[in-house]
Amino acid sequence: MTKNTMIGLLFCTLSPLSLLAWGETYEVGQKNKSFTKDKLTIKVGDTVSFKNEDTFFHNVYSLSDAKFFDLGSFPKGESREVVFDTKGTVEVECAIHPTMKMTIEVQ
Amino acid sequence: MKPFIISCCFLLISFNISAQDMSNLVFEAGHPSLSEWILPDQPPYPEGNKPTPPRVTLGKALFFDPRLSGDGNMSCATCHNPLMGWSDGLPTARGFQSKVLDRATPVITNTAYNNLQMWDGRKKSLEDQAMGPMEATVEMNMNIKSLFEWLNSNEEYKAMFAKAYPGEPIAAASLSKAIASFERTVVSNNSRFDRWIKGDASALSKAEIEGFKVFVDPDKGNCAVCHSGNNFTDDGFHNIGLISFGKENPDLGRYAEVPLKLMKGAFKTPTIRDIEYSAPYFHDGSVATLKELIDFYERGGDVKTNLSPNLKKLTLSKTDKENLELFLLSLSSPKKAFLLPILPK
Ligand SMILES: [Cu+2]
């Protein structure tokens, strides 16, 4: 193994870890058919963990340009994480209960 | 007295926050833990369209006027008929020249409390919805240009519009606002259940109260998981497992608006106030009676493809089911005669 490939391998292994180390994780709950935060400001690379605190299923999705995702549906006590990797405004909703809405500002 | 009032307020707040947890509910007439079911008399309305009497009068005339349709024989009330529980009693609607449409006519009753309109929620408000049936070629099939030419040349309508919306042209916006104002008067909140939650202990029987418990209990009826709050709807979208979803090219419902797998075959939770008056049930009109409806939910739906995760097979005793039906029947406001408007010449 050459020195270059060694460095390359090392870089490949470390870079995802270092990304994780840079980003912060924020928690947003889903309780009484609303998100526990209306608005959240985060930085590129940060993670948001959505936690269902109701006794029934919720969904989390966004069709925004800055982040397009669908976390499916999950029950009480479970969380799903999303890493926000692009700057912009992300409108987050629950498809099951469209009155559940929040905004994530990725800076 | 003051501390008592304050502590009552605290009670109300704390009960509201945790009402989904059944253990906090006290099933006694007028108990503060049940306050989330009290429906205000006045539905919300958007800024600039307070439902004043001239607006409601105008909207009522427009709602019942068949001259708003292409063949001059259909009004809003043809399908949203007060004689048929503000729907039409048909499995799915009949449109222009009696064409059979895909979905059931939604009831007007209490629709003013909803956050979204239509079975798929594609309209944001009553104002936003009002022109839809006139414009739809399969429904009222009206030539919109000639509609407004006619309204602008009709002296009586001109006077009514001027009184309701002074300074505004007779156009889609003012017409929609008037119809919406009338629809905001179609309210059901005077049922025996309403009297009971406001404190009249004689308004519900023991069996009906037991039925209410079955309704909210997640381990029994599990009904309140969707039919929640004072208008008995979460304003949400659910695939409840109707047989029609298992057919070829099924109606995908909410998916047309929100293209997520979860929304395939999902439709909006309707209110169940006055449910007695609006059979048959569901957006496809596939269930004829409340008994059949309860059996359907007991099975946990028929087609399990993409079934809402909030639905499950129920374990109900014969008495649970009887009580649940009695409770549903207690949600009817008393029937009263409806006074038709006098239409302009
Ligand atoms: Cu939800």
Short mmCIF file of C-alpha atoms and ligand atoms in Angstrom, two decimals:
data_model
loop_
_atom_site.label_atom_id
_atom_site.label_comp_id
_atom_site.label_asym_id
_atom_site.label_seq_id
_atom_site.Cartn_x
_atom_site.Cartn_y
_atom_site.Cartn_z
CA MET A 1 0.00 0.00 0.00
CA THR A 2 1.45 3.36 -1.03
CA LYS A 3 1.59 6.34 1.24
CA ASN A 4 -0.94 8.15 -0.94
CA THR A 5 -3.59 5.44 -0.74
CA MET A 6 -3.00 5.24 3.03
CA ILE A 7 -3.70 8.95 3.33
CA GLY A 8 -6.66 8.59 0.97
CA LEU A 9 -8.17 5.79 3.07
CA LEU A 10 -7.58 7.69 6.27
CA PHE A 11 -9.31 10.73 4.78
CA CYS A 12 -12.29 8.66 3.62
CA THR A 13 -12.75 7.12 7.05
CA LEU A 14 -12.35 10.30 8.98
CA SER A 15 -14.32 12.77 6.90
CA PRO A 16 -17.82 11.44 7.65
CA LEU A 17 -16.86 11.28 11.33
CA SER A 18 -15.56 14.81 11.29
CA LEU A 19 -18.78 16.00 9.59
CA LEU A 20 -20.75 14.42 12.40
CA ALA A 21 -18.51 16.03 14.95
CA TRP A 22 -19.09 19.47 13.40
CA GLY A 23 -22.87 19.26 13.16
CA GLU A 24 -25.10 19.74 16.16
CA THR A 25 -28.25 17.72 16.81
CA TYR A 26 -31.51 19.44 17.64
CA GLU A 27 -34.61 17.68 18.92
CA VAL A 28 -38.12 18.58 17.77
CA GLY A 29 -41.08 16.79 19.34
CA GLN A 30 -44.49 15.97 17.92
CA LYS A 31 -46.99 16.41 20.70
CA ASN A 32 -50.75 17.03 20.79
CA LYS A 33 -50.81 17.13 16.98
CA SER A 34 -48.26 19.92 16.69
CA PHE A 35 -44.50 20.30 16.46
CA THR A 36 -42.94 21.47 19.72
CA LYS A 37 -41.13 24.25 17.80
CA ASP A 38 -42.66 26.56 15.17
CA LYS A 39 -39.30 27.71 13.90
CA LEU A 40 -35.75 26.46 14.24
CA THR A 41 -32.54 28.01 12.97
CA ILE A 42 -29.64 25.64 12.35
CA LYS A 43 -26.39 25.49 10.39
CA VAL A 44 -25.54 23.45 7.31
CA GLY A 45 -24.55 19.96 8.48
CA ASP A 46 -26.73 20.03 11.59
CA THR A 47 -29.13 17.20 12.35
CA VAL A 48 -32.72 17.45 13.50
CA SER A 49 -34.19 14.52 15.37
CA PHE A 50 -37.99 14.37 15.22
CA LYS A 51 -39.56 12.52 18.12
CA ASN A 52 -43.18 11.37 18.28
CA GLU A 53 -44.54 11.99 21.78
CA ASP A 54 -48.21 11.30 20.94
CA THR A 55 -49.95 7.97 21.39
CA PHE A 56 -50.59 7.63 17.65
CA PHE A 57 -48.54 7.76 14.42
CA HIS A 58 -47.17 10.92 12.86
CA ASN A 59 -45.25 11.60 9.69
CA VAL A 60 -42.56 14.19 8.87
CA TYR A 61 -41.85 15.38 5.35
CA SER A 62 -40.75 18.35 3.30
CA LEU A 63 -41.04 19.09 -0.39
CA SER A 64 -38.79 22.16 -0.06
CA ASP A 65 -35.94 22.76 -2.51
CA ALA A 66 -33.42 23.04 0.31
CA LYS A 67 -34.35 19.59 1.63
CA PHE A 68 -36.70 17.02 0.16
CA PHE A 69 -37.49 14.14 2.50
CA ASP A 70 -40.20 11.79 3.77
CA LEU A 71 -39.64 10.02 7.08
CA GLY A 72 -42.69 7.74 6.67
CA SER A 73 -44.82 7.20 9.73
CA PHE A 74 -43.65 6.24 13.20
CA PRO A 75 -45.25 5.64 16.61
CA LYS A 76 -44.89 7.09 20.10
CA GLY A 77 -41.38 7.15 21.49
CA GLU A 78 -39.64 6.71 18.13
CA SER A 79 -37.39 9.29 16.51
CA ARG A 80 -36.20 9.89 12.96
CA GLU A 81 -33.20 12.03 12.04
CA VAL A 82 -32.54 14.30 9.08
CA VAL A 83 -29.22 15.97 8.22
CA PHE A 84 -29.71 19.38 6.60
CA ASP A 85 -26.95 19.81 4.03
CA THR A 86 -28.12 22.83 2.00
CA LYS A 87 -28.78 26.45 2.97
CA GLY A 88 -32.36 27.64 2.74
CA THR A 89 -35.82 27.60 4.25
CA VAL A 90 -37.36 24.18 4.80
CA GLU A 91 -41.11 23.88 5.40
CA VAL A 92 -41.68 20.77 7.49
CA GLU A 93 -45.12 19.15 7.82
CA CYS A 94 -46.89 16.01 8.93
CA ALA A 95 -48.80 14.60 5.94
CA ILE A 96 -51.31 12.86 8.19
CA HIS A 97 -52.14 16.09 10.07
CA PRO A 98 -51.49 19.07 7.78
CA THR A 99 -52.14 21.55 10.58
CA MET A 100 -48.78 20.35 11.98
CA LYS A 101 -46.25 22.69 10.37
CA MET A 102 -42.88 24.20 11.21
CA THR A 103 -40.03 25.98 9.47
CA ILE A 104 -36.33 25.16 9.61
CA GLU A 105 -33.96 27.89 8.56
CA VAL A 106 -30.67 26.35 7.43
CA GLN A 107 -27.84 28.91 7.49
CA MET B 1 -63.98 33.78 44.48
CA LYS B 2 -60.99 34.96 42.48
CA PRO B 3 -58.61 32.13 43.40
CA PHE B 4 -61.36 29.68 42.48
CA ILE B 5 -61.71 31.20 39.00
CA ILE B 6 -57.97 31.13 38.50
CA SER B 7 -57.65 27.52 39.54
CA CYS B 8 -60.49 26.61 37.16
CA CYS B 9 -58.56 28.25 34.33
CA PHE B 10 -55.51 26.21 35.21
CA LEU B 11 -57.62 23.10 35.22
CA LEU B 12 -58.93 23.90 31.74
CA ILE B 13 -55.46 24.52 30.39
CA SER B 14 -53.91 21.42 31.84
CA PHE B 15 -56.80 19.23 30.71
CA ASN B 16 -56.65 20.63 27.20
CA ILE B 17 -52.99 19.80 26.90
CA SER B 18 -53.35 16.22 27.96
CA ALA B 19 -56.83 15.32 26.76
CA GLN B 20 -55.51 12.61 24.44
CA ASP B 21 -54.56 10.66 27.50
CA MET B 22 -57.86 9.08 28.43
CA SER B 23 -56.98 8.70 32.09
CA ASN B 24 -57.39 12.47 32.50
CA LEU B 25 -60.98 12.46 31.31
CA VAL B 26 -63.80 12.47 33.83
CA PHE B 27 -67.01 11.29 32.19
CA GLU B 28 -69.40 13.53 34.10
CA ALA B 29 -71.72 16.16 32.65
CA GLY B 30 -69.99 19.53 32.41
CA HIS B 31 -66.65 18.28 33.73
CA PRO B 32 -63.77 20.67 32.76
CA SER B 33 -61.76 17.72 31.41
CA LEU B 34 -64.31 17.50 28.57
CA SER B 35 -64.04 21.17 27.56
CA GLU B 36 -62.15 20.38 24.36
CA TRP B 37 -65.44 19.09 22.91
CA ILE B 38 -67.28 22.41 23.31
CA LEU B 39 -67.84 23.81 19.81
CA PRO B 40 -68.15 27.62 19.64
CA ASP B 41 -71.32 29.00 18.00
CA GLN B 42 -69.41 31.10 15.49
CA PRO B 43 -67.02 29.29 13.17
CA PRO B 44 -63.81 31.15 12.32
CA TYR B 45 -63.87 33.44 9.28
CA PRO B 46 -61.09 35.15 7.31
CA GLU B 47 -60.24 38.79 7.69
CA GLY B 48 -62.48 40.97 5.54
CA ASN B 49 -65.38 38.52 5.46
CA LYS B 50 -67.22 38.79 8.76
CA PRO B 51 -70.54 37.02 8.15
CA THR B 52 -72.88 40.02 8.46
CA PRO B 53 -76.64 39.54 7.83
CA PRO B 54 -76.55 41.11 4.30
CA ARG B 55 -73.68 38.76 3.36
CA VAL B 56 -75.48 35.69 4.72
CA THR B 57 -78.74 36.69 2.95
CA LEU B 58 -76.92 37.13 -0.36
CA GLY B 59 -74.99 33.90 0.08
CA LYS B 60 -78.16 31.98 0.88
CA ALA B 61 -79.87 33.24 -2.30
CA LEU B 62 -76.83 32.31 -4.41
CA PHE B 63 -76.56 28.89 -2.73
CA PHE B 64 -80.15 28.02 -3.69
CA ASP B 65 -80.24 29.69 -7.12
CA PRO B 66 -80.27 27.15 -10.01
CA ARG B 67 -79.48 29.94 -12.48
CA LEU B 68 -75.86 29.54 -11.34
CA SER B 69 -75.63 26.32 -13.41
CA GLY B 70 -75.22 25.74 -17.13
CA ASP B 71 -78.57 24.04 -17.63
CA GLY B 72 -80.29 26.32 -15.12
CA ASN B 73 -81.41 23.34 -13.08
CA MET B 74 -78.73 22.81 -10.38
CA SER B 75 -77.85 24.96 -7.41
CA CYS B 76 -75.29 24.32 -4.68
CA ALA B 77 -78.26 22.97 -2.71
CA THR B 78 -79.03 20.33 -5.34
CA CYS B 79 -76.19 18.25 -3.90
CA HIS B 80 -75.75 20.01 -0.54
CA ASN B 81 -79.42 19.63 0.28
CA PRO B 82 -80.68 20.70 3.72
CA LEU B 83 -83.46 18.10 3.42
CA MET B 84 -80.80 15.37 3.17
CA GLY B 85 -78.46 16.43 5.97
CA TRP B 86 -76.75 19.02 3.71
CA SER B 87 -75.67 16.23 1.37
CA ASP B 88 -77.65 14.22 -1.17
CA GLY B 89 -78.22 10.78 0.31
CA LEU B 90 -76.42 9.22 -2.67
CA PRO B 91 -73.34 6.96 -2.51
CA THR B 92 -71.47 9.38 -4.81
CA ALA B 93 -72.63 12.69 -6.25
CA ARG B 94 -74.61 13.15 -9.46
CA GLY B 95 -73.28 16.06 -11.50
CA PHE B 96 -74.09 17.74 -14.83
CA GLN B 97 -76.97 15.90 -16.54
CA SER B 98 -76.90 13.37 -13.71
CA LYS B 99 -73.42 12.06 -14.47
CA VAL B 100 -72.23 9.81 -11.64
CA LEU B 101 -69.17 11.41 -10.01
CA ASP B 102 -66.31 9.67 -8.19
CA ARG B 103 -66.83 10.95 -4.66
CA ALA B 104 -69.66 11.48 -2.22
CA THR B 105 -71.04 14.98 -1.72
CA PRO B 106 -69.42 16.26 1.48
CA VAL B 107 -71.82 17.68 4.06
CA ILE B 108 -71.91 21.46 4.56
CA THR B 109 -72.63 21.03 8.26
CA ASN B 110 -69.74 22.42 10.32
CA THR B 111 -67.41 22.45 7.32
CA ALA B 112 -66.72 26.08 8.29
CA TYR B 113 -64.66 24.79 11.23
CA ASN B 114 -62.31 22.84 8.92
CA ASN B 115 -58.83 24.03 8.03
CA LEU B 116 -58.99 22.52 4.54
CA GLN B 117 -61.91 21.83 2.20
CA MET B 118 -62.72 18.90 -0.13
CA TRP B 119 -62.10 15.19 0.45
CA ASP B 120 -58.49 15.66 -0.69
CA GLY B 121 -58.03 19.02 1.03
CA ARG B 122 -57.17 20.77 -2.21
CA LYS B 123 -59.08 23.94 -1.26
CA LYS B 124 -57.84 26.04 1.62
CA SER B 125 -61.05 27.83 2.58
CA LEU B 126 -64.76 28.02 1.84
CA GLU B 127 -64.05 31.14 -0.23
CA ASP B 128 -61.41 29.21 -2.18
CA GLN B 129 -63.86 26.37 -2.81
CA ALA B 130 -67.06 28.25 -3.74
CA MET B 131 -66.51 28.73 -7.49
CA GLY B 132 -65.27 25.16 -8.04
CA PRO B 133 -68.58 23.37 -8.72
CA MET B 134 -69.80 26.15 -11.06
CA GLU B 135 -66.57 25.99 -13.05
CA ALA B 136 -66.43 22.18 -13.19
CA THR B 137 -67.89 20.89 -16.44
CA VAL B 138 -68.93 17.64 -14.72
CA GLU B 139 -70.76 19.53 -11.96
CA MET B 140 -72.76 22.75 -12.42
CA ASN B 141 -71.03 23.42 -15.75
CA MET B 142 -71.66 27.16 -15.76
CA ASN B 143 -70.30 29.65 -18.26
CA ILE B 144 -68.63 31.96 -15.75
CA LYS B 145 -68.53 34.97 -18.09
CA SER B 146 -72.27 34.85 -18.71
CA LEU B 147 -72.90 34.20 -14.99
CA PHE B 148 -71.33 37.53 -14.03
CA GLU B 149 -72.90 39.36 -16.98
CA TRP B 150 -76.29 38.19 -15.73
CA LEU B 151 -75.61 39.00 -12.05
CA ASN B 152 -74.34 42.47 -13.04
CA SER B 153 -77.55 43.14 -14.97
CA ASN B 154 -79.94 41.84 -12.29
CA GLU B 155 -81.21 44.82 -10.26
CA GLU B 156 -82.08 42.80 -7.14
CA TYR B 157 -78.77 40.94 -7.02
CA LYS B 158 -76.94 44.23 -7.67
CA ALA B 159 -78.65 45.76 -4.64
CA MET B 160 -77.86 42.72 -2.50
CA PHE B 161 -74.18 42.72 -3.51
CA ALA B 162 -73.96 46.49 -2.88
CA LYS B 163 -75.36 46.02 0.62
CA ALA B 164 -73.15 43.00 1.41
CA TYR B 165 -69.88 44.13 -0.18
CA PRO B 166 -70.13 47.88 -0.79
CA GLY B 167 -67.63 49.14 -3.34
CA GLU B 168 -66.64 45.64 -4.48
CA PRO B 169 -67.39 44.46 -8.02
CA ILE B 170 -69.81 41.59 -8.55
CA ALA B 171 -67.20 38.99 -9.41
CA ALA B 172 -65.80 35.64 -8.31
CA ALA B 173 -64.30 37.09 -5.10
CA SER B 174 -67.48 38.72 -3.76
CA LEU B 175 -69.70 35.82 -4.86
CA SER B 176 -67.37 33.33 -3.13
CA LYS B 177 -67.30 35.37 0.05
CA ALA B 178 -71.11 35.54 0.14
CA ILE B 179 -71.56 31.78 -0.33
CA ALA B 180 -68.90 31.13 2.33
CA SER B 181 -70.73 33.48 4.73
CA PHE B 182 -73.94 31.50 4.28
CA GLU B 183 -72.11 28.19 4.77
CA ARG B 184 -70.73 29.52 8.07
CA THR B 185 -74.31 29.55 9.40
CA VAL B 186 -74.76 25.80 8.89
CA VAL B 187 -73.65 24.80 12.35
CA SER B 188 -74.51 21.75 14.44
CA ASN B 189 -73.59 22.22 18.10
CA ASN B 190 -76.88 21.72 19.89
CA SER B 191 -76.99 17.95 20.20
CA ARG B 192 -77.74 16.09 23.42
CA PHE B 193 -74.01 15.45 23.64
CA ASP B 194 -73.39 19.23 23.54
CA ARG B 195 -75.88 19.81 26.33
CA TRP B 196 -74.23 17.07 28.36
CA ILE B 197 -70.67 18.42 28.06
CA LYS B 198 -72.02 21.83 29.05
CA GLY B 199 -73.46 20.36 32.26
CA ASP B 200 -76.94 18.91 31.63
CA ALA B 201 -76.60 15.50 33.28
CA SER B 202 -79.99 14.36 31.97
CA ALA B 203 -79.00 14.94 28.32
CA LEU B 204 -77.20 11.59 27.84
CA SER B 205 -78.19 8.12 28.97
CA LYS B 206 -75.79 5.82 30.78
CA ALA B 207 -75.42 3.73 27.62
CA GLU B 208 -74.54 6.80 25.55
CA ILE B 209 -71.88 7.88 28.05
CA GLU B 210 -70.47 4.33 27.90
CA GLY B 211 -70.49 4.71 24.10
CA PHE B 212 -68.51 7.95 24.42
CA LYS B 213 -65.90 6.07 26.47
CA VAL B 214 -65.67 3.38 23.77
CA PHE B 215 -65.29 6.19 21.21
CA VAL B 216 -62.27 7.81 22.90
CA ASP B 217 -60.61 4.70 24.31
CA PRO B 218 -57.61 3.76 22.08
CA ASP B 219 -57.99 0.15 23.22
CA LYS B 220 -61.69 0.00 22.32
CA GLY B 221 -63.22 2.10 19.51
CA ASN B 222 -60.05 4.13 18.89
CA CYS B 223 -62.32 6.59 17.01
CA ALA B 224 -60.89 9.76 18.56
CA VAL B 225 -57.46 9.00 17.08
CA CYS B 226 -58.85 10.76 13.98
CA HIS B 227 -62.27 12.09 15.02
CA SER B 228 -60.77 14.35 17.66
CA GLY B 229 -61.58 17.77 19.08
CA ASN B 230 -64.78 19.76 19.17
CA ASN B 231 -65.72 19.12 15.55
CA PHE B 232 -64.73 15.44 15.78
CA THR B 233 -62.06 15.72 13.12
CA ASP B 234 -58.27 16.01 13.17
CA ASP B 235 -58.41 17.80 9.79
CA GLY B 236 -56.15 14.96 8.73
CA PHE B 237 -55.84 12.41 5.92
CA HIS B 238 -56.05 8.66 6.34
CA ASN B 239 -56.38 5.58 4.18
CA ILE B 240 -59.00 3.64 6.14
CA GLY B 241 -58.96 0.48 4.00
CA LEU B 242 -62.10 0.82 1.89
CA ILE B 243 -62.81 -1.89 -0.69
CA SER B 244 -62.75 0.74 -3.45
CA PHE B 245 -59.00 1.25 -2.84
CA GLY B 246 -58.39 -2.39 -3.83
CA LYS B 247 -59.93 -1.91 -7.29
CA GLU B 248 -58.00 -1.15 -10.45
CA ASN B 249 -56.88 2.51 -10.76
CA PRO B 250 -58.30 3.51 -7.37
CA ASP B 251 -58.98 7.09 -6.34
CA LEU B 252 -55.67 8.15 -4.75
CA GLY B 253 -57.25 11.01 -2.79
CA ARG B 254 -54.77 13.23 -0.95
CA TYR B 255 -51.84 11.80 -2.94
CA ALA B 256 -52.76 14.18 -5.78
CA GLU B 257 -51.93 17.08 -3.45
CA VAL B 258 -49.15 15.57 -1.34
CA PRO B 259 -47.30 12.94 -3.39
CA LEU B 260 -46.09 10.76 -0.52
CA LYS B 261 -46.79 7.02 -0.41
CA LEU B 262 -48.55 7.45 2.93
CA MET B 263 -51.17 9.64 1.24
CA LYS B 264 -52.18 7.10 -1.45
CA GLY B 265 -55.88 6.49 -0.89
CA ALA B 266 -56.00 8.88 2.07
CA PHE B 267 -59.04 11.14 2.45
CA LYS B 268 -59.93 13.86 4.91
CA THR B 269 -61.53 12.93 8.23
CA PRO B 270 -65.09 14.29 8.08
CA THR B 271 -66.97 15.61 11.09
CA ILE B 272 -69.34 13.08 12.61
CA ARG B 273 -71.69 15.66 14.09
CA ASP B 274 -75.17 15.02 12.61
CA ILE B 275 -73.81 11.76 11.18
CA GLU B 276 -77.30 10.26 11.50
CA TYR B 277 -78.54 12.58 8.73
CA SER B 278 -75.91 11.93 6.07
CA ALA B 279 -75.87 8.21 5.17
CA PRO B 280 -74.42 6.56 3.16
CA TYR B 281 -70.93 7.01 4.58
CA PHE B 282 -67.32 7.49 3.43
CA HIS B 283 -66.03 9.29 0.34
CA ASP B 284 -67.13 6.39 -1.84
CA GLY B 285 -70.53 6.02 -0.15
CA SER B 286 -69.83 2.33 0.37
CA VAL B 287 -71.37 1.95 3.82
CA ALA B 288 -75.12 2.37 4.29
CA THR B 289 -75.67 2.31 8.06
CA LEU B 290 -73.90 3.13 11.31
CA LYS B 291 -73.97 -0.57 12.24
CA GLU B 292 -72.10 -1.46 9.05
CA LEU B 293 -69.71 1.41 9.71
CA ILE B 294 -68.86 0.12 13.18
CA ASP B 295 -68.40 -3.42 11.79
CA PHE B 296 -66.04 -2.01 9.15
CA TYR B 297 -63.80 -0.37 11.75
CA GLU B 298 -63.99 -3.45 13.98
CA ARG B 299 -62.43 -5.44 11.11
CA GLY B 300 -59.75 -2.74 10.86
CA GLY B 301 -60.77 -1.95 7.28
CA ASP B 302 -61.03 -4.31 4.32
CA VAL B 303 -58.10 -3.49 2.04
CA LYS B 304 -54.87 -3.44 4.03
CA THR B 305 -52.64 -1.98 1.29
CA ASN B 306 -51.24 1.33 2.47
CA LEU B 307 -53.65 1.28 5.42
CA SER B 308 -53.24 4.17 7.87
CA PRO B 309 -50.90 3.11 10.69
CA ASN B 310 -53.41 4.65 13.11
CA LEU B 311 -56.03 2.04 12.21
CA LYS B 312 -56.15 -1.35 13.87
CA LYS B 313 -58.51 -4.28 14.34
CA LEU B 314 -60.78 -3.56 17.31
CA THR B 315 -61.91 -5.76 20.14
CA LEU B 316 -65.45 -4.70 20.93
CA SER B 317 -68.20 -6.51 22.80
CA LYS B 318 -71.76 -6.53 21.49
CA THR B 319 -72.65 -3.96 24.18
CA ASP B 320 -69.66 -1.76 23.26
CA LYS B 321 -70.92 -1.64 19.68
CA GLU B 322 -74.50 -0.89 20.69
CA ASN B 323 -73.35 1.87 23.03
CA LEU B 324 -71.04 3.32 20.41
CA GLU B 325 -73.91 3.56 17.93
CA LEU B 326 -76.09 5.20 20.58
CA PHE B 327 -73.34 7.71 21.25
CA LEU B 328 -73.03 8.54 17.53
CA LEU B 329 -76.78 9.13 17.41
CA SER B 330 -76.50 11.52 20.37
CA LEU B 331 -74.39 13.86 18.18
CA SER B 332 -77.40 14.99 16.13
CA SER B 333 -78.69 18.50 16.65
CA PRO B 334 -82.51 18.45 16.64
CA LYS B 335 -84.03 18.63 13.16
CA LYS B 336 -85.72 21.89 12.42
CA ALA B 337 -87.57 23.29 9.42
CA PHE B 338 -85.35 25.22 7.04
CA LEU B 339 -86.63 28.49 5.59
CA LEU B 340 -85.82 28.82 1.88
CA PRO B 341 -84.68 32.21 0.53
CA ILE B 342 -86.73 34.39 -1.81
CA LEU B 343 -84.73 34.49 -5.05
CA PRO B 344 -84.26 37.73 -6.98
CA LYS B 345 -86.34 38.00 -10.17
CU CU C 1 -49.18 14.08 12.61
#
